């Protein structure tokens, strides 16, 4: 006899577990299937959370070594205890994954441990340590996420040549780490290990870092990262990487091979659809391996929906969450929508980099008339007090309507500051609205107000 539910969700990442809680709040009897030993998905186990824990710890280490003296704080014999740093990171992860389990229990979501596979219309088979369990529901939501993409010629051995999962758990600081790919994951890991003492070389196929982000922001970021000691080799196409003797060799088209101690492969992520039984309901993936969906996250199979990394787009935890909520709200209430123009993206390096809405490159390409206001953090009192004055806020507003179209920040706490810009875009605000909003002094947020004033050439502190 199959276990009966209203909704079966496959995958308990930020897309799946948030959708499960929302669906339960809306009165559905929900099952959530997860094959990993802990809940929370890539994000909690091997993504957002452990990377942020290590970024935080490594930044404190770097500050203790290089910055505290400027504040008149003398710290001698600063020493790295890497096992303790890793234990702390693991504790943060465990606390949060257990928290997700508690949330599912509190909301009466039934958790099935094992691999979920579609088995024809309205049916899912879970294969776990206890054998197979059959589930049946009117609706099935696929939220199986993504995994690190391979690169032909690069043999990942899960040790010296690894993905972000290995780079989040190195047992010693590599002497020389080569990072393949200058996307946000590669750069965050480059920052961690560079601060902890590794020589870091980033190899990127394109002639710029952070593809997709505003190019002015990316150029400034590259300059600041290079100043911090990270080496960049742009327009470098990696063709092979292998373990040789005690180290590794990385080959790039048209250049000398690089010898190093470890390699991190970070050339993007691909959707998890293998062994999912998509063929049993006639779903075909697109050229990138993603599950195609309509605006309500419905797949081509009746009653089957998909959200998060597995449908492509920006592979971000909060984008997966928004989609999960919109999907189940639409199922139950008939309403549910995601405004993709108001989904921020953050790179948690130092300085942080954050964007929301259209980039300047996109506006130029679309021929949209815009005005631009830029305010540098060196004109902001709080940034001076913090001792972090690199970077700027850039606001882009429509030249005729003044509606804010995009905001791009590089600088201290950019990841927190971008929330105001996302809210402004969600509310359809103009740059004048932000310029006329009182911002507490002295805060970094004043840089946002000044950028809004700068759209109309009337910034005060420049
Ligand atoms: P996932 O989190 O991947 O969850 C899918 C879950 O489904 C997994 O737990 C998997 O085990 C399970 N699963 C898959 N197939 C099956 C099956 N057949 N049966 C049962 N279970 C299955 N995003 C941010 O927004 N901010 C960040 O700072 C950030 N940092 C990151 C750092 C790193 C190093 C990495 C790798 C990613 C980072 N991301 C970040 C991206 C973020 O982790 C993903 O966008 C997010 O996890 C996607 O959520 P999801 O629910 O779609 O999928
Ligand atoms: P993202 O998709 O944002 O995670 O970024 C991955 C990065 O890896 C992109 O900037 C790609 O251009 C880069 N990349 C892909 N293939 C290669 C390659 N063979 N050598 C170097 N960089 C690559």
Short mmCIF file of C-alpha atoms and ligand atoms in Angstrom, two decimals:
data_model
loop_
_atom_site.label_atom_id
_atom_site.label_comp_id
_atom_site.label_asym_id
_atom_site.label_seq_id
_atom_site.Cartn_x
_atom_site.Cartn_y
_atom_site.Cartn_z
CA UNK A 1 0.00 0.00 0.00
CA UNK A 2 1.40 3.39 -0.99
CA UNK A 3 1.69 6.13 1.65
CA UNK A 4 -0.81 8.88 0.74
CA UNK A 5 0.09 12.61 0.76
CA UNK A 6 -1.21 15.76 -0.94
CA UNK A 7 2.29 16.84 -1.99
CA UNK A 8 5.58 14.94 -2.27
CA UNK A 9 8.72 17.08 -2.46
CA UNK A 10 11.94 15.43 -3.66
CA UNK A 11 14.94 17.24 -2.12
CA UNK A 12 15.24 19.09 1.20
CA UNK A 13 17.45 22.00 0.15
CA UNK A 14 16.34 25.63 0.60
CA UNK A 15 13.92 25.18 -2.30
CA UNK A 16 12.39 21.92 -1.07
CA UNK A 17 12.27 22.36 2.70
CA UNK A 18 10.92 25.94 2.52
CA UNK A 19 8.23 24.83 0.04
CA UNK A 20 7.37 21.94 2.39
CA UNK A 21 6.86 24.27 5.36
CA UNK A 22 4.78 26.75 3.33
CA UNK A 23 2.63 23.98 1.88
CA UNK A 24 2.04 22.60 5.39
CA UNK A 25 1.07 26.08 6.60
CA UNK A 26 -1.47 26.15 3.76
CA UNK A 27 -3.01 22.91 5.03
CA UNK A 28 -1.45 20.26 2.77
CA UNK A 29 -0.29 16.86 3.97
CA UNK A 30 3.35 17.02 2.84
CA UNK A 31 6.13 14.44 2.37
CA UNK A 32 9.74 15.49 1.86
CA UNK A 33 12.24 12.97 0.48
CA UNK A 34 15.97 13.51 1.06
CA UNK A 35 18.82 11.13 0.29
CA UNK A 36 21.60 12.94 2.16
CA UNK A 37 22.09 12.14 5.84
CA UNK A 38 21.37 15.76 6.87
CA UNK A 39 18.60 18.11 5.71
CA UNK A 40 19.16 21.57 4.21
CA UNK A 41 20.63 20.67 0.82
CA UNK A 42 23.80 21.89 -0.82
CA UNK A 43 23.27 25.27 0.81
CA UNK A 44 23.42 24.13 4.42
CA UNK A 45 25.69 21.09 4.09
CA UNK A 46 28.34 22.06 1.50
CA UNK A 47 27.44 25.51 0.16
CA UNK A 48 26.28 28.86 1.52
CA UNK A 49 26.64 28.12 5.22
CA UNK A 50 30.02 26.35 5.56
CA UNK A 51 31.56 28.76 3.03
CA UNK A 52 30.30 31.77 5.00
CA UNK A 53 31.56 30.26 8.27
CA UNK A 54 35.06 29.88 6.76
CA UNK A 55 34.94 33.33 5.12
CA UNK A 56 34.09 34.84 8.50
CA UNK A 57 36.82 32.94 10.38
CA UNK A 58 39.51 33.53 7.76
CA UNK A 59 38.64 37.24 7.61
CA UNK A 60 39.06 37.51 11.39
CA UNK A 61 42.45 35.79 11.08
CA UNK A 62 43.51 38.20 8.32
CA UNK A 63 42.32 41.17 10.39
CA UNK A 64 44.21 39.95 13.45
CA UNK A 65 47.37 39.70 11.37
CA UNK A 66 47.10 42.82 9.24
CA UNK A 67 44.46 45.25 10.47
CA UNK A 68 44.09 45.31 14.25
CA UNK A 69 47.37 47.16 14.75
CA UNK A 70 45.90 50.15 12.91
CA UNK A 71 43.18 50.25 15.60
CA UNK A 72 45.83 50.31 18.30
CA UNK A 73 45.29 46.68 19.21
CA UNK A 74 48.50 44.74 19.48
CA UNK A 75 48.10 41.02 19.07
CA UNK A 76 51.25 38.96 19.14
CA UNK A 77 51.93 35.44 17.91
CA UNK A 78 48.71 35.14 15.90
CA UNK A 79 48.50 31.49 14.99
CA UNK A 80 46.09 29.45 12.88
CA UNK A 81 44.36 26.43 14.45
CA UNK A 82 42.82 25.02 11.28
CA UNK A 83 41.21 21.94 12.91
CA UNK A 84 39.41 24.28 15.38
CA UNK A 85 38.27 26.53 12.53
CA UNK A 86 36.91 23.50 10.67
CA UNK A 87 35.20 22.16 13.82
CA UNK A 88 33.45 25.50 14.31
CA UNK A 89 32.27 25.44 10.69
CA UNK A 90 30.95 21.89 11.15
CA UNK A 91 29.13 22.91 14.35
CA UNK A 92 27.42 25.81 12.55
CA UNK A 93 26.30 23.41 9.81
CA UNK A 94 25.07 20.74 12.27
CA UNK A 95 23.12 23.27 14.29
CA UNK A 96 21.32 24.50 11.18
CA UNK A 97 20.64 21.12 9.57
CA UNK A 98 19.17 19.88 12.86
CA UNK A 99 17.12 23.08 12.94
CA UNK A 100 15.61 22.20 9.54
CA UNK A 101 14.70 18.72 10.82
CA UNK A 102 12.98 20.35 13.82
CA UNK A 103 11.10 22.79 11.56
CA UNK A 104 9.80 19.93 9.39
CA UNK A 105 8.64 18.05 12.50
CA UNK A 106 6.97 21.17 13.92
CA UNK A 107 5.05 21.61 10.68
CA UNK A 108 4.06 17.91 10.49
CA UNK A 109 5.99 17.35 7.26
CA UNK A 110 6.80 13.63 6.90
CA UNK A 111 10.49 13.11 6.15
CA UNK A 112 11.43 10.03 4.10
CA UNK A 113 15.17 9.24 4.13
CA UNK A 114 16.37 7.83 0.83
CA UNK A 115 16.60 8.36 -2.90
CA UNK A 116 13.35 9.53 -4.49
CA UNK A 117 12.39 8.43 -7.99
CA UNK A 118 9.27 9.23 -10.01
CA UNK A 119 7.47 6.00 -10.87
CA UNK A 120 4.66 7.04 -13.19
CA UNK A 121 1.83 9.50 -12.61
CA UNK A 122 1.45 10.68 -8.99
CA UNK A 123 3.90 8.05 -7.67
CA UNK A 124 7.33 8.28 -6.06
CA UNK A 125 9.45 5.36 -4.89
CA UNK A 126 11.91 6.04 -2.07
CA UNK A 127 14.89 3.71 -1.79
CA UNK A 128 16.43 3.91 1.66
CA UNK A 129 18.25 1.74 4.16
CA UNK A 130 14.95 -0.05 4.95
CA UNK A 131 14.28 -0.93 1.30
CA UNK A 132 11.63 0.65 -0.93
CA UNK A 133 8.66 2.77 0.17
CA UNK A 134 5.94 3.79 -2.26
CA UNK A 135 4.36 7.23 -1.98
CA UNK A 136 1.35 8.63 -3.79
CA UNK A 137 0.17 12.25 -4.10
CA UNK A 138 -1.81 14.55 -6.35
CA UNK A 139 1.20 16.88 -6.65
CA UNK A 140 4.95 16.16 -6.86
CA UNK A 141 7.59 18.90 -6.58
CA UNK A 142 11.12 18.22 -7.81
CA UNK A 143 13.72 20.25 -5.87
CA UNK A 144 16.79 18.08 -6.39
CA UNK A 145 19.26 20.96 -6.83
CA UNK A 146 22.62 20.78 -8.56
CA UNK A 147 26.17 19.50 -8.31
CA UNK A 148 29.56 20.75 -9.41
CA UNK A 149 30.11 20.62 -13.19
CA UNK A 150 32.92 18.49 -14.63
CA UNK A 151 35.58 19.76 -17.02
CA UNK A 152 36.93 17.35 -19.65
CA UNK A 153 40.57 16.51 -18.90
CA UNK A 154 40.31 17.44 -15.22
CA UNK A 155 40.35 14.27 -13.14
CA UNK A 156 38.66 15.04 -9.83
CA UNK A 157 40.14 12.63 -7.27
CA UNK A 158 38.24 14.12 -4.33
CA UNK A 159 41.52 14.96 -2.63
CA UNK A 160 44.19 17.00 -4.40
CA UNK A 161 41.87 17.85 -7.28
CA UNK A 162 38.44 18.59 -5.90
CA UNK A 163 35.31 20.71 -5.97
CA UNK A 164 34.06 23.30 -3.46
CA UNK A 165 33.04 20.41 -1.17
CA UNK A 166 36.70 19.39 -0.74
CA UNK A 167 37.88 23.03 -0.56
CA UNK A 168 35.54 23.52 2.42
CA UNK A 169 37.38 20.81 4.33
CA UNK A 170 41.10 20.86 3.43
CA UNK A 171 43.03 19.46 6.41
CA UNK A 172 45.99 21.78 5.86
CA UNK A 173 46.61 25.09 4.10
CA UNK A 174 47.76 24.30 0.55
CA UNK A 175 51.08 25.83 -0.41
CA UNK A 176 49.74 26.73 -3.85
CA UNK A 177 46.04 26.40 -4.74
CA UNK A 178 44.93 26.73 -8.36
CA UNK A 179 41.27 27.66 -8.77
CA UNK A 180 39.69 26.90 -12.15
CA UNK A 181 36.84 29.37 -12.78
CA UNK A 182 36.36 32.92 -11.50
CA UNK A 183 32.67 32.67 -10.61
CA UNK A 184 31.51 33.50 -7.09
CA UNK A 185 32.21 30.02 -5.66
CA UNK A 186 35.79 29.97 -6.99
CA UNK A 187 36.44 33.50 -5.71
CA UNK A 188 35.02 32.89 -2.23
CA UNK A 189 37.19 29.80 -1.80
CA UNK A 190 40.19 31.68 -3.26
CA UNK A 191 39.64 34.38 -0.61
CA UNK A 192 39.45 31.86 2.26
CA UNK A 193 42.66 30.01 1.40
CA UNK A 194 44.59 33.10 0.38
CA UNK A 195 43.80 34.71 3.78
CA UNK A 196 44.90 31.52 5.54
CA UNK A 197 48.28 31.70 3.81
CA UNK A 198 48.05 29.80 0.51
CA UNK A 199 49.41 31.19 -2.74
CA UNK A 200 46.28 31.28 -4.93
CA UNK A 201 46.13 31.43 -8.73
CA UNK A 202 42.73 31.82 -10.41
CA UNK A 203 42.45 30.63 -14.01
CA UNK A 204 39.50 31.98 -15.98
CA UNK A 205 38.52 31.23 -19.56
CA UNK A 206 36.91 34.63 -20.14
CA UNK A 207 38.75 37.98 -20.15
CA UNK A 208 36.94 39.03 -16.93
CA UNK A 209 35.92 37.62 -13.57
CA UNK A 210 32.36 37.15 -12.23
CA UNK A 211 30.57 36.60 -15.55
CA UNK A 212 27.01 37.94 -15.49
CA UNK A 213 27.74 40.59 -12.87
CA UNK A 214 28.06 44.29 -13.75
CA UNK A 215 31.41 44.58 -15.56
CA UNK A 216 32.48 47.80 -13.77
CA UNK A 217 31.95 46.03 -10.45
CA UNK A 218 33.85 42.94 -11.63
CA UNK A 219 36.82 45.07 -12.80
CA UNK A 220 37.01 46.84 -9.43
CA UNK A 221 36.74 43.49 -7.62
CA UNK A 222 39.58 42.01 -9.65
CA UNK A 223 41.78 45.00 -8.86
CA UNK A 224 41.10 44.72 -5.12
CA UNK A 225 41.51 40.92 -5.00
CA UNK A 226 44.82 41.20 -6.89
CA UNK A 227 45.96 43.81 -4.34
CA UNK A 228 45.13 41.30 -1.58
CA UNK A 229 47.54 38.82 -3.17
CA UNK A 230 45.36 36.59 -5.41
CA UNK A 231 46.91 36.02 -8.84
CA UNK A 232 44.57 36.10 -11.86
CA UNK A 233 45.24 34.59 -15.28
CA UNK A 234 42.35 35.59 -17.49
CA UNK A 235 41.69 34.29 -21.02
CA UNK A 236 43.17 30.98 -19.78
CA UNK A 237 41.38 27.87 -20.95
CA UNK A 238 42.21 24.90 -18.75
CA UNK A 239 42.49 21.73 -20.82
CA UNK A 240 43.70 19.24 -18.21
CA UNK A 241 44.62 18.78 -14.56
CA UNK A 242 46.09 15.70 -12.93
CA UNK A 243 47.92 14.55 -9.84
CA UNK A 244 51.65 14.09 -10.48
CA UNK A 245 53.95 12.95 -7.70
CA UNK A 246 53.36 14.99 -4.55
CA UNK A 247 51.50 17.76 -6.38
CA UNK A 248 49.29 18.55 -9.36
CA UNK A 249 49.80 19.83 -12.89
CA UNK A 250 47.29 22.10 -14.59
CA UNK A 251 47.46 22.59 -18.36
CA UNK A 252 46.15 25.71 -20.10
CA UNK A 253 45.80 26.18 -23.87
CA UNK A 254 48.83 28.05 -25.24
CA UNK A 255 50.62 28.45 -21.88
CA UNK A 256 53.18 26.66 -19.72
CA UNK A 257 51.67 24.00 -17.40
CA UNK A 258 51.29 25.15 -13.78
CA UNK A 259 52.56 23.00 -10.91
CA UNK A 260 50.66 23.40 -7.65
CA UNK A 261 49.71 21.52 -4.50
CA UNK A 262 45.91 21.48 -4.89
CA UNK A 263 43.30 22.27 -7.54
CA UNK A 264 39.73 23.52 -7.04
CA UNK A 265 37.40 22.98 -9.97
CA UNK A 266 34.69 25.67 -9.93
CA UNK A 267 33.39 25.97 -13.47
CA UNK A 268 29.70 26.08 -12.64
CA UNK A 269 27.00 23.67 -11.52
CA UNK A 270 24.72 21.20 -13.32
CA UNK A 271 21.19 20.07 -12.36
CA UNK A 272 20.61 16.77 -10.49
CA UNK A 273 18.25 14.68 -12.63
CA UNK A 274 20.03 11.33 -12.84
CA UNK A 275 18.06 8.37 -11.50
CA UNK A 276 15.02 10.59 -10.94
CA UNK A 277 12.66 8.60 -13.19
CA UNK A 278 11.80 11.62 -15.36
CA UNK A 279 11.20 9.27 -18.29
CA UNK A 280 8.39 7.56 -16.35
CA UNK A 281 6.28 10.72 -16.68
CA UNK A 282 7.67 11.86 -20.06
CA UNK A 283 9.73 14.87 -18.86
CA UNK A 284 12.68 15.78 -21.09
CA UNK A 285 15.51 17.99 -19.87
CA UNK A 286 16.76 20.94 -21.95
CA UNK A 287 20.22 21.39 -23.54
CA UNK A 288 21.73 22.39 -20.17
CA UNK A 289 20.16 19.40 -18.39
CA UNK A 290 17.56 21.57 -16.59
CA UNK A 291 13.90 20.63 -16.17
CA UNK A 292 11.78 23.03 -18.29
CA UNK A 293 8.85 24.65 -16.42
CA UNK A 294 6.19 27.30 -17.13
CA UNK A 295 5.66 30.50 -15.09
CA UNK A 296 3.93 28.47 -12.36
CA UNK A 297 6.78 25.90 -12.18
CA UNK A 298 4.66 23.20 -13.85
CA UNK A 299 6.61 20.69 -15.95
CA UNK A 300 5.25 19.01 -19.07
CA UNK A 301 3.88 16.17 -16.85
CA UNK A 302 0.49 16.83 -15.17
CA UNK A 303 0.86 17.26 -11.39
CA UNK A 304 4.68 17.48 -11.51
CA UNK A 305 6.45 20.76 -10.67
CA UNK A 306 10.11 21.78 -10.34
CA UNK A 307 11.96 24.66 -8.64
CA UNK A 308 15.44 25.80 -7.60
CA UNK A 309 18.79 24.91 -9.13
CA UNK A 310 17.28 21.99 -11.08
CA UNK A 311 15.33 24.43 -13.32
CA UNK A 312 18.40 26.64 -13.96
CA UNK A 313 18.61 30.44 -13.85
CA UNK A 314 20.55 32.03 -11.02
CA UNK A 315 21.69 29.14 -8.83
CA UNK A 316 21.03 30.84 -5.50
CA UNK A 317 19.40 29.60 -2.31
CA UNK A 318 16.97 32.51 -1.92
CA UNK A 319 15.89 32.20 -5.57
CA UNK A 320 15.07 28.52 -4.87
CA UNK A 321 13.12 29.57 -1.75
CA UNK A 322 11.08 32.20 -3.60
CA UNK A 323 10.25 29.69 -6.32
CA UNK A 324 9.25 27.04 -3.78
CA UNK A 325 6.88 29.40 -2.02
CA UNK A 326 5.39 30.80 -5.25
CA UNK A 327 4.88 27.27 -6.58
CA UNK A 328 2.97 25.87 -3.57
CA UNK A 329 1.02 29.11 -3.02
CA UNK A 330 -0.12 28.93 -6.64
CA UNK A 331 -1.13 25.29 -6.16
CA UNK A 332 -3.32 26.10 -3.17
CA UNK A 333 -4.47 29.70 -3.70
CA UNK A 334 -4.14 30.27 -7.45
CA UNK A 335 -1.64 33.09 -6.85
CA UNK A 336 2.15 32.96 -6.68
CA UNK A 337 4.83 34.86 -8.53
CA UNK A 338 8.61 35.48 -8.48
CA UNK A 339 9.99 38.89 -9.50
CA UNK A 340 13.36 37.88 -10.96
CA UNK A 341 14.36 41.56 -11.30
CA UNK A 342 14.40 41.82 -7.50
CA UNK A 343 16.53 38.74 -6.68
CA UNK A 344 19.85 39.96 -5.26
CA UNK A 345 23.19 38.19 -5.77
CA UNK A 346 26.03 38.49 -3.26
CA UNK A 347 29.71 37.47 -3.28
CA UNK A 348 30.90 37.29 0.34
CA UNK A 349 34.53 38.25 -0.25
CA UNK A 350 36.23 41.30 1.29
CA UNK A 351 35.02 43.68 0.12
CA UNK A 352 31.64 42.12 -0.51
CA UNK A 353 30.01 42.43 -3.91
CA UNK A 354 26.24 42.64 -4.35
CA UNK A 355 23.87 43.25 -7.24
CA UNK A 356 20.17 43.44 -7.90
CA UNK A 357 18.23 44.24 -11.07
CA UNK A 358 19.73 45.07 -14.44
CA UNK A 359 23.45 45.55 -14.99
CA UNK A 360 24.72 48.56 -16.91
CA UNK A 361 25.84 46.17 -19.67
CA UNK A 362 22.26 44.81 -19.99
CA UNK A 363 20.74 48.31 -20.15
CA UNK A 364 23.20 49.34 -22.87
CA UNK A 365 22.49 46.20 -24.85
CA UNK A 366 18.71 46.70 -24.57
CA UNK A 367 19.04 50.39 -25.53
CA UNK A 368 17.23 51.42 -22.32
CA UNK A 369 17.88 55.12 -21.51
CA UNK A 370 19.29 55.37 -17.97
CA UNK A 371 20.96 57.72 -15.53
CA UNK A 372 23.74 56.52 -13.28
CA UNK A 373 24.68 57.62 -9.77
CA UNK A 374 27.92 56.43 -8.20
CA UNK A 375 29.07 57.08 -4.65
CA UNK A 376 32.46 55.89 -3.34
CA UNK A 377 32.70 54.51 0.21
CA UNK A 378 35.68 56.78 0.85
CA UNK A 379 33.12 59.62 1.21
CA UNK A 380 31.17 57.71 3.89
CA UNK A 381 31.92 58.41 7.55
CA UNK A 382 31.07 54.93 8.81
CA UNK A 383 33.30 53.30 6.19
CA UNK A 384 36.15 55.53 7.43
CA UNK A 385 35.46 54.48 11.04
CA UNK A 386 35.46 50.82 10.00
CA UNK A 387 38.69 51.32 8.05
CA UNK A 388 37.12 49.80 4.91
CA UNK A 389 36.82 52.51 2.30
CA UNK A 390 37.34 50.53 -0.94
CA UNK A 391 34.47 50.32 -3.40
CA UNK A 392 31.29 52.16 -4.33
CA UNK A 393 27.52 52.02 -4.74
CA UNK A 394 26.19 52.41 -8.26
CA UNK A 395 22.51 53.08 -8.90
CA UNK A 396 20.94 52.87 -12.35
CA UNK A 397 17.56 54.55 -12.89
CA UNK A 398 15.40 54.96 -15.99
CA UNK A 399 16.25 58.28 -17.67
CA UNK A 400 12.58 59.24 -18.15
CA UNK A 401 10.63 57.60 -15.29
CA UNK A 402 13.51 57.59 -12.72
CA UNK A 403 12.43 54.05 -11.69
CA UNK A 404 15.39 52.16 -10.18
CA UNK A 405 16.48 49.46 -12.63
CA UNK A 406 19.60 48.12 -10.94
CA UNK A 407 21.91 48.64 -7.98
CA UNK A 408 25.47 47.30 -7.82
CA UNK A 409 27.68 47.56 -4.77
CA UNK A 410 31.26 46.65 -3.99
CA UNK A 411 32.31 47.56 -0.48
CA UNK A 412 31.87 46.83 3.21
CA UNK A 413 28.66 44.86 4.08
CA UNK A 414 27.44 45.15 0.48
CA UNK A 415 25.49 41.91 1.04
CA UNK A 416 23.40 43.55 3.75
CA UNK A 417 23.10 46.92 2.00
CA UNK A 418 21.63 45.35 -1.14
CA UNK A 419 18.41 44.47 0.76
CA UNK A 420 17.32 48.13 0.62
CA UNK A 421 17.83 48.17 -3.14
CA UNK A 422 15.88 44.91 -3.58
CA UNK A 423 13.00 46.34 -1.55
CA UNK A 424 13.13 49.58 -3.59
CA UNK A 425 12.94 47.65 -6.86
CA UNK A 426 10.13 45.40 -5.51
CA UNK A 427 8.14 48.54 -4.60
CA UNK A 428 8.86 50.18 -7.98
CA UNK A 429 10.72 53.03 -6.25
CA UNK A 430 12.45 55.90 -8.06
CA UNK A 431 15.97 57.10 -7.25
CA UNK A 432 14.24 60.24 -5.91
CA UNK A 433 12.32 58.06 -3.40
CA UNK A 434 15.57 56.66 -1.98
CA UNK A 435 17.27 60.07 -2.13
CA UNK A 436 14.45 61.59 -0.03
CA UNK A 437 14.42 58.72 2.53
CA UNK A 438 16.21 59.57 5.77
CA UNK A 439 19.13 57.21 6.36
CA UNK A 440 20.64 57.09 9.86
CA UNK A 441 24.04 58.70 10.32
CA UNK A 442 26.70 57.39 10.42
CA UNK A 443 25.78 54.21 8.53
CA UNK A 444 27.05 52.50 5.43
CA UNK A 445 23.47 52.76 4.12
CA UNK A 446 24.04 56.49 3.62
CA UNK A 447 26.15 55.48 0.61
CA UNK A 448 22.93 54.18 -0.98
CA UNK A 449 21.19 57.51 -0.41
CA UNK A 450 24.19 59.37 -1.82
CA UNK A 451 24.24 57.13 -4.92
CA UNK A 452 20.53 57.95 -5.37
CA UNK A 453 21.34 61.67 -5.03
CA UNK A 454 24.19 61.20 -7.51
CA UNK A 455 21.69 59.97 -10.14
CA UNK A 456 20.50 63.59 -10.16
CA UNK A 457 24.05 65.01 -9.79
CA UNK A 458 23.39 66.22 -6.27
CA UNK A 459 25.40 63.91 -3.99
CA UNK A 460 26.67 65.83 -0.97
CA UNK A 461 29.88 64.16 0.17
CA UNK A 462 31.84 63.98 -3.10
P1 LIG B 1 19.96 21.91 -3.16
O1 LIG B 1 20.32 22.78 -2.05
O2 LIG B 1 21.06 21.35 -4.01
O3 LIG B 1 19.13 20.70 -2.52
C1 LIG B 1 18.72 19.60 -3.24
C2 LIG B 1 18.62 18.43 -2.31
O4 LIG B 1 18.01 17.36 -3.00
C3 LIG B 1 19.97 17.91 -1.82
O5 LIG B 1 19.97 17.84 -0.42
C4 LIG B 1 20.08 16.51 -2.45
O6 LIG B 1 20.73 15.59 -1.59
C5 LIG B 1 18.63 16.14 -2.63
N1 LIG B 1 18.38 15.19 -3.72
C6 LIG B 1 18.80 15.27 -5.00
N2 LIG B 1 18.30 14.24 -5.72
C7 LIG B 1 17.54 13.51 -4.86
C8 LIG B 1 16.74 12.35 -5.01
N3 LIG B 1 16.58 11.75 -6.20
N4 LIG B 1 16.13 11.85 -3.91
C9 LIG B 1 16.26 12.45 -2.70
N5 LIG B 1 16.97 13.57 -2.51
C10 LIG B 1 17.60 14.09 -3.58
N6 LIG B 1 23.63 30.40 -2.78
C11 LIG B 1 23.31 31.54 -2.16
O7 LIG B 1 22.20 32.05 -2.33
N7 LIG B 1 24.20 32.17 -1.31
C12 LIG B 1 25.43 31.68 -1.09
O8 LIG B 1 26.21 32.25 -0.33
C13 LIG B 1 25.80 30.47 -1.72
N8 LIG B 1 27.02 29.93 -1.52
C14 LIG B 1 27.33 28.73 -2.09
C15 LIG B 1 28.59 28.20 -1.86
C16 LIG B 1 28.94 26.99 -2.42
C17 LIG B 1 30.30 26.41 -2.14
C18 LIG B 1 28.00 26.28 -3.24
C19 LIG B 1 28.35 24.96 -3.84
C20 LIG B 1 26.75 26.82 -3.49
C21 LIG B 1 26.41 28.05 -2.93
N9 LIG B 1 25.15 28.64 -3.16
C22 LIG B 1 24.85 29.84 -2.57
C23 LIG B 1 24.16 28.02 -4.06
C24 LIG B 1 23.08 27.31 -3.25
O9 LIG B 1 23.68 26.34 -2.43
C25 LIG B 1 22.07 26.67 -4.18
O10 LIG B 1 21.59 27.62 -5.11
C26 LIG B 1 20.89 26.13 -3.40
O11 LIG B 1 21.32 25.16 -2.47
C27 LIG B 1 19.84 25.52 -4.32
O12 LIG B 1 18.80 25.03 -3.56
P2 LIG B 1 17.92 23.79 -4.08
O13 LIG B 1 16.92 23.55 -3.00
O14 LIG B 1 17.45 24.03 -5.46
O15 LIG B 1 18.94 22.56 -4.17
P1 LIG B 2 30.06 30.12 -12.52
O1 LIG B 2 29.30 29.44 -13.63
O2 LIG B 2 29.56 31.48 -12.18
O3 LIG B 2 30.24 29.23 -11.32
O4 LIG B 2 31.52 30.38 -13.09
C1 LIG B 2 32.32 29.37 -13.64
C2 LIG B 2 33.47 30.04 -14.36
O5 LIG B 2 34.36 29.04 -14.88
C3 LIG B 2 33.02 30.89 -15.55
O6 LIG B 2 33.56 32.18 -15.41
C4 LIG B 2 33.62 30.16 -16.76
O7 LIG B 2 34.00 31.06 -17.78
C5 LIG B 2 34.84 29.47 -16.15
N1 LIG B 2 35.33 28.33 -16.96
C6 LIG B 2 34.58 27.41 -17.61
N2 LIG B 2 35.38 26.52 -18.29
C7 LIG B 2 36.68 26.90 -18.04
C8 LIG B 2 37.98 26.38 -18.44
N3 LIG B 2 38.11 25.31 -19.24
N4 LIG B 2 39.09 27.02 -17.98
C9 LIG B 2 38.97 28.11 -17.17
N5 LIG B 2 37.79 28.64 -16.78
C10 LIG B 2 36.64 28.05 -17.19
#
